[in-house]
Amino acid sequence: MAATQLNQTRTPPAFRFGQLVVHPVYGLCRIARIEQAHGRNGVEPCYVFNMGSVSNPVKVLMPAAQAAAAGLRRPMTRPEAERILQVLRTPSSPLEPRSKEQLDEVSTRLNGSDMLQVAETIRDLTAAGVKGWSGQTDGAFGNHRRSEQVLLSQALSRLIDELAHVQCVSRKRIETEIRRCLGRTRRAVSKPAEQDAEHHRRMSSIIQDHA
C-alpha cells in the first residue's frame, strides 16, 4: 500500500492517452492507454501499446518513469526530417563492425533516440555494402553480416515510417528518396577507392615496365 501511495505522488506521465509517439523498438505508434501496473518500484503508471496483429495481438508496457531513458519520444519535426535526409546524402567512411562489441555498439546507435546518429549509422553501414532493403538480405540468420542486415533493415523501416508521417507523403515516396540519397553516398564513397585502385594499377604497370 505504501508503494502505491508513494508512486501516486510522482511526476505525471509526459505523454497522454492516444498520443502518437516513436517507440525505440516498434517505431511510430500510438499510446493505447495509460494504466497502473506492478513494476520494480511498486505500482506505477505505464504506457500501453497494442502491437502485433488482430489475430495475434501483443500488449507492450513501458513504465512512464523510464520512458525518456528508454528512448520513447515525440515524432521529429519537418526541419529535423530535412536534416536527416541531408545526413543520408553526405559521404562518409564505411562502417564495418568486425566484433561482437562493435556490433553491439551499432545496435545501440540504430535503436537510440538520436535520429541524426541513427541516420549516420544507416548511411555508413550502407556505404560498407550492408544490405538493408526488403529482399536484399542473405546468409544464415546467425551470421555476423546477417545480424548487421537485420539491424539495418529494422532501422530503415522505422525511419521510413516516421519520415512519411512527418512529411505527409507515402511510404514508397520516402523509400525512393532514401534510396536515392544512399545511392549518391555509396558512389561518392566508392569513387576515391576506385581512384586508388587505378593508381595502384598504373604504378604496378610502371614497375613491370622497368623490371
GROMACS .gro file of C-alpha atoms in nm:
model
  211
    1MET     CA    1   0.000   0.000   0.000
    2ALA     CA    2   0.286   0.238   0.088
    3ALA     CA    3   0.444   0.178  -0.251
    4THR     CA    4   0.116   0.263  -0.423
    5GLN     CA    5   0.082   0.590  -0.231
    6LEU     CA    6   0.445   0.683  -0.297
    7ASN     CA    7   0.413   0.626  -0.671
    8GLN     CA    8   0.097   0.834  -0.691
    9THR     CA    9   0.298   1.141  -0.588
   10ARG     CA   10   0.537   1.111  -0.881
   11THR     CA   11   0.551   1.346  -1.178
   12PRO     CA   12   0.258   1.278  -1.416
   13PRO     CA   13   0.341   1.092  -1.740
   14ALA     CA   14   0.498   1.310  -2.011
   15PHE     CA   15   0.275   1.161  -2.281
   16ARG     CA   16  -0.101   1.129  -2.290
   17PHE     CA   17  -0.352   0.866  -2.395
   18GLY     CA   18  -0.392   0.849  -2.773
   19GLN     CA   19  -0.071   1.043  -2.844
   20LEU     CA   20   0.144   0.940  -3.142
   21VAL     CA   21   0.499   0.866  -3.030
   22VAL     CA   22   0.811   0.686  -3.152
   23HIS     CA   23   0.890   0.367  -2.965
   24PRO     CA   24   1.262   0.267  -2.964
   25VAL     CA   25   1.178  -0.084  -3.090
   26TYR     CA   26   0.843  -0.059  -3.269
   27GLY     CA   27   0.885   0.287  -3.420
   28LEU     CA   28   0.586   0.509  -3.487
   29CYS     CA   29   0.288   0.401  -3.274
   30ARG     CA   30   0.008   0.534  -3.058
   31ILE     CA   31  -0.035   0.510  -2.682
   32ALA     CA   32  -0.347   0.294  -2.645
   33ARG     CA   33  -0.394   0.386  -2.279
   34ILE     CA   34  -0.212   0.456  -1.954
   35GLU     CA   35  -0.269   0.208  -1.675
   36GLN     CA   36  -0.131   0.128  -1.333
   37ALA     CA   37   0.088  -0.181  -1.334
   38HIS     CA   38   0.320  -0.354  -1.093
   39GLY     CA   39   0.685  -0.281  -1.159
   40ARG     CA   40   1.016  -0.286  -0.976
   41ASN     CA   41   0.915   0.018  -0.773
   42GLY     CA   42   0.566  -0.097  -0.691
   43VAL     CA   43   0.254   0.012  -0.873
   44GLU     CA   44   0.331   0.282  -1.130
   45PRO     CA   45   0.174   0.434  -1.444
   46CYS     CA   46   0.269   0.258  -1.766
   47TYR     CA   47   0.214   0.340  -2.129
   48VAL     CA   48   0.030   0.062  -2.311
   49PHE     CA   49   0.090  -0.012  -2.680
   50ASN     CA   50  -0.122  -0.257  -2.878
   51MET     CA   51   0.120  -0.416  -3.120
   52GLY     CA   52   0.108  -0.727  -3.334
   53SER     CA   53  -0.197  -0.805  -3.547
   54VAL     CA   54  -0.568  -0.860  -3.497
   55SER     CA   55  -0.515  -1.236  -3.494
   56ASN     CA   56  -0.202  -1.217  -3.281
   57PRO     CA   57  -0.222  -0.905  -3.061
   58VAL     CA   58   0.070  -0.811  -2.838
   59LYS     CA   59   0.037  -0.585  -2.536
   60VAL     CA   60   0.353  -0.385  -2.471
   61LEU     CA   61   0.403  -0.193  -2.146
   62MET     CA   62   0.656   0.080  -2.074
   63PRO     CA   63   0.681   0.242  -1.729
   64ALA     CA   64   0.620   0.616  -1.772
   65ALA     CA   65   0.907   0.698  -1.536
   66GLN     CA   66   1.152   0.508  -1.758
   67ALA     CA   67   1.018   0.623  -2.095
   68ALA     CA   68   1.272   0.900  -2.155
   69ALA     CA   69   1.567   0.679  -2.064
   70ALA     CA   70   1.429   0.400  -2.285
   71GLY     CA   71   1.410   0.636  -2.584
   72LEU     CA   72   1.036   0.699  -2.616
   73ARG     CA   73   0.996   1.036  -2.786
   74ARG     CA   74   0.774   1.259  -2.996
   75PRO     CA   75   0.798   1.231  -3.376
   76MET     CA   76   1.060   1.452  -3.539
   77THR     CA   77   0.964   1.787  -3.691
   78ARG     CA   78   0.979   1.874  -4.060
   79PRO     CA   79   1.306   2.070  -4.026
   80GLU     CA   80   1.453   1.772  -3.841
   81ALA     CA   81   1.335   1.543  -4.121
   82GLU     CA   82   1.518   1.759  -4.374
   83ARG     CA   83   1.837   1.736  -4.167
   84ILE     CA   84   1.802   1.357  -4.160
   85LEU     CA   85   1.784   1.344  -4.540
   86GLN     CA   86   2.083   1.576  -4.564
   87VAL     CA   87   2.285   1.341  -4.342
   88LEU     CA   88   2.194   1.049  -4.568
   89ARG     CA   89   2.324   1.245  -4.869
   90THR     CA   90   2.659   1.324  -4.707
   91PRO     CA   91   2.952   1.093  -4.799
   92SER     CA   92   3.139   0.930  -4.513
   93SER     CA   93   3.364   0.638  -4.427
   94PRO     CA   94   3.205   0.292  -4.450
   95LEU     CA   95   3.117   0.135  -4.115
   96GLU     CA   96   3.217  -0.232  -4.092
   97PRO     CA   97   3.166  -0.387  -3.746
   98ARG     CA   98   3.414  -0.673  -3.703
   99SER     CA   99   3.349  -0.786  -3.347
  100LYS     CA  100   3.053  -0.854  -3.119
  101GLU     CA  101   3.135  -0.540  -2.921
  102GLN     CA  102   3.129  -0.327  -3.237
  103LEU     CA  103   2.803  -0.489  -3.347
  104ASP     CA  104   2.652  -0.414  -3.006
  105GLU     CA  105   2.756  -0.050  -3.048
  106VAL     CA  106   2.590  -0.039  -3.390
  107SER     CA  107   2.272  -0.184  -3.238
  108THR     CA  108   2.273   0.080  -2.964
  109ARG     CA  109   2.313   0.359  -3.219
  110LEU     CA  110   2.043   0.229  -3.453
  111ASN     CA  111   1.795   0.180  -3.169
  112GLY     CA  112   1.871   0.511  -2.997
  113SER     CA  113   1.660   0.826  -2.987
  114ASP     CA  114   1.925   1.047  -3.156
  115MET     CA  115   1.792   1.038  -3.511
  116LEU     CA  116   2.095   1.215  -3.659
  117GLN     CA  117   2.311   0.936  -3.519
  118VAL     CA  118   2.066   0.676  -3.650
  119ALA     CA  119   2.084   0.833  -3.997
  120GLU     CA  120   2.464   0.846  -3.987
  121THR     CA  121   2.482   0.478  -3.891
  122ILE     CA  122   2.238   0.377  -4.165
  123ARG     CA  123   2.442   0.575  -4.418
  124ASP     CA  124   2.777   0.431  -4.306
  125LEU     CA  125   2.655   0.070  -4.299
  126THR     CA  126   2.509   0.112  -4.648
  127ALA     CA  127   2.838   0.261  -4.769
  128ALA     CA  128   3.009  -0.055  -4.641
  129GLY     CA  129   2.780  -0.267  -4.858
  130VAL     CA  130   2.545  -0.395  -4.587
  131LYS     CA  131   2.208  -0.479  -4.744
  132GLY     CA  132   1.911  -0.348  -4.551
  133TRP     CA  133   1.628  -0.326  -4.802
  134SER     CA  134   1.349  -0.582  -4.820
  135GLY     CA  135   1.453  -0.877  -5.034
  136GLN     CA  136   1.825  -0.797  -5.012
  137THR     CA  137   1.923  -0.991  -4.702
  138ASP     CA  138   2.107  -1.317  -4.746
  139GLY     CA  139   2.313  -1.563  -4.549
  140ALA     CA  140   2.235  -1.759  -4.234
  141PHE     CA  141   2.049  -1.572  -3.963
  142GLY     CA  142   2.327  -1.630  -3.710
  143ASN     CA  143   2.591  -1.496  -3.944
  144HIS     CA  144   2.765  -1.172  -3.839
  145ARG     CA  145   2.676  -0.990  -4.162
  146ARG     CA  146   2.320  -1.119  -4.137
  147SER     CA  147   2.293  -0.951  -3.795
  148GLU     CA  148   2.404  -0.622  -3.949
  149GLN     CA  149   2.142  -0.662  -4.222
  150VAL     CA  150   1.862  -0.726  -3.972
  151LEU     CA  151   1.957  -0.422  -3.763
  152LEU     CA  152   1.983  -0.201  -4.071
  153SER     CA  153   1.654  -0.326  -4.216
  154GLN     CA  154   1.465  -0.260  -3.893
  155ALA     CA  155   1.615   0.088  -3.854
  156LEU     CA  156   1.534   0.176  -4.215
  157SER     CA  157   1.174   0.062  -4.173
  158ARG     CA  158   1.124   0.273  -3.861
  159LEU     CA  159   1.287   0.577  -4.023
  160ILE     CA  160   1.076   0.548  -4.339
  161ASP     CA  161   0.753   0.526  -4.137
  162GLU     CA  162   0.841   0.834  -3.936
  163LEU     CA  163   0.958   1.045  -4.230
  164ALA     CA  164   0.646   0.953  -4.430
  165HIS     CA  165   0.427   1.063  -4.139
  166VAL     CA  166   0.615   1.388  -4.077
  167GLN     CA  167   0.626   1.491  -4.443
  168CYS     CA  168   0.270   1.369  -4.516
  169VAL     CA  169   0.377   1.158  -4.814
  170SER     CA  170   0.359   0.790  -4.897
  171ARG     CA  171   0.598   0.539  -4.754
  172LYS     CA  172   0.702   0.444  -5.109
  173ARG     CA  173   0.798   0.802  -5.189
  174ILE     CA  174   1.019   0.828  -4.880
  175GLU     CA  175   1.178   0.493  -4.954
  176THR     CA  176   1.261   0.610  -5.307
  177GLU     CA  177   1.414   0.932  -5.173
  178ILE     CA  178   1.625   0.747  -4.915
  179ARG     CA  179   1.745   0.501  -5.179
  180ARG     CA  180   1.846   0.798  -5.395
  181CYS     CA  181   2.032   0.961  -5.104
  182LEU     CA  182   2.215   0.643  -5.008
  183GLY     CA  183   2.294   0.567  -5.371
  184ARG     CA  184   2.474   0.901  -5.402
  185THR     CA  185   2.655   0.832  -5.075
  186ARG     CA  186   2.783   0.496  -5.196
  187ARG     CA  187   2.901   0.641  -5.528
  188ALA     CA  188   3.080   0.926  -5.352
  189VAL     CA  189   3.249   0.686  -5.111
  190SER     CA  190   3.348   0.435  -5.379
  191LYS     CA  191   3.495   0.693  -5.617
  192PRO     CA  192   3.814   0.759  -5.411
  193ALA     CA  193   3.857   0.383  -5.369
  194GLU     CA  194   3.831   0.335  -5.744
  195GLN     CA  195   4.085   0.613  -5.797
  196ASP     CA  196   4.324   0.445  -5.551
  197ALA     CA  197   4.284   0.114  -5.733
  198GLU     CA  198   4.354   0.280  -6.067
  199HIS     CA  199   4.663   0.450  -5.923
  200HIS     CA  200   4.783   0.113  -5.792
  201ARG     CA  201   4.735  -0.046  -6.135
  202ARG     CA  202   4.930   0.233  -6.305
  203MET     CA  203   5.216   0.206  -6.056
  204SER     CA  204   5.227  -0.172  -6.097
  205SER     CA  205   5.245  -0.129  -6.475
  206ILE     CA  206   5.533   0.122  -6.444
  207ILE     CA  207   5.725  -0.109  -6.212
  208GLN     CA  208   5.680  -0.402  -6.451
  209ASP     CA  209   5.795  -0.192  -6.749
  210HIS     CA  210   6.117  -0.102  -6.569
  211ALA     CA  211   6.181  -0.452  -6.439
   0.00000   0.00000   0.00000
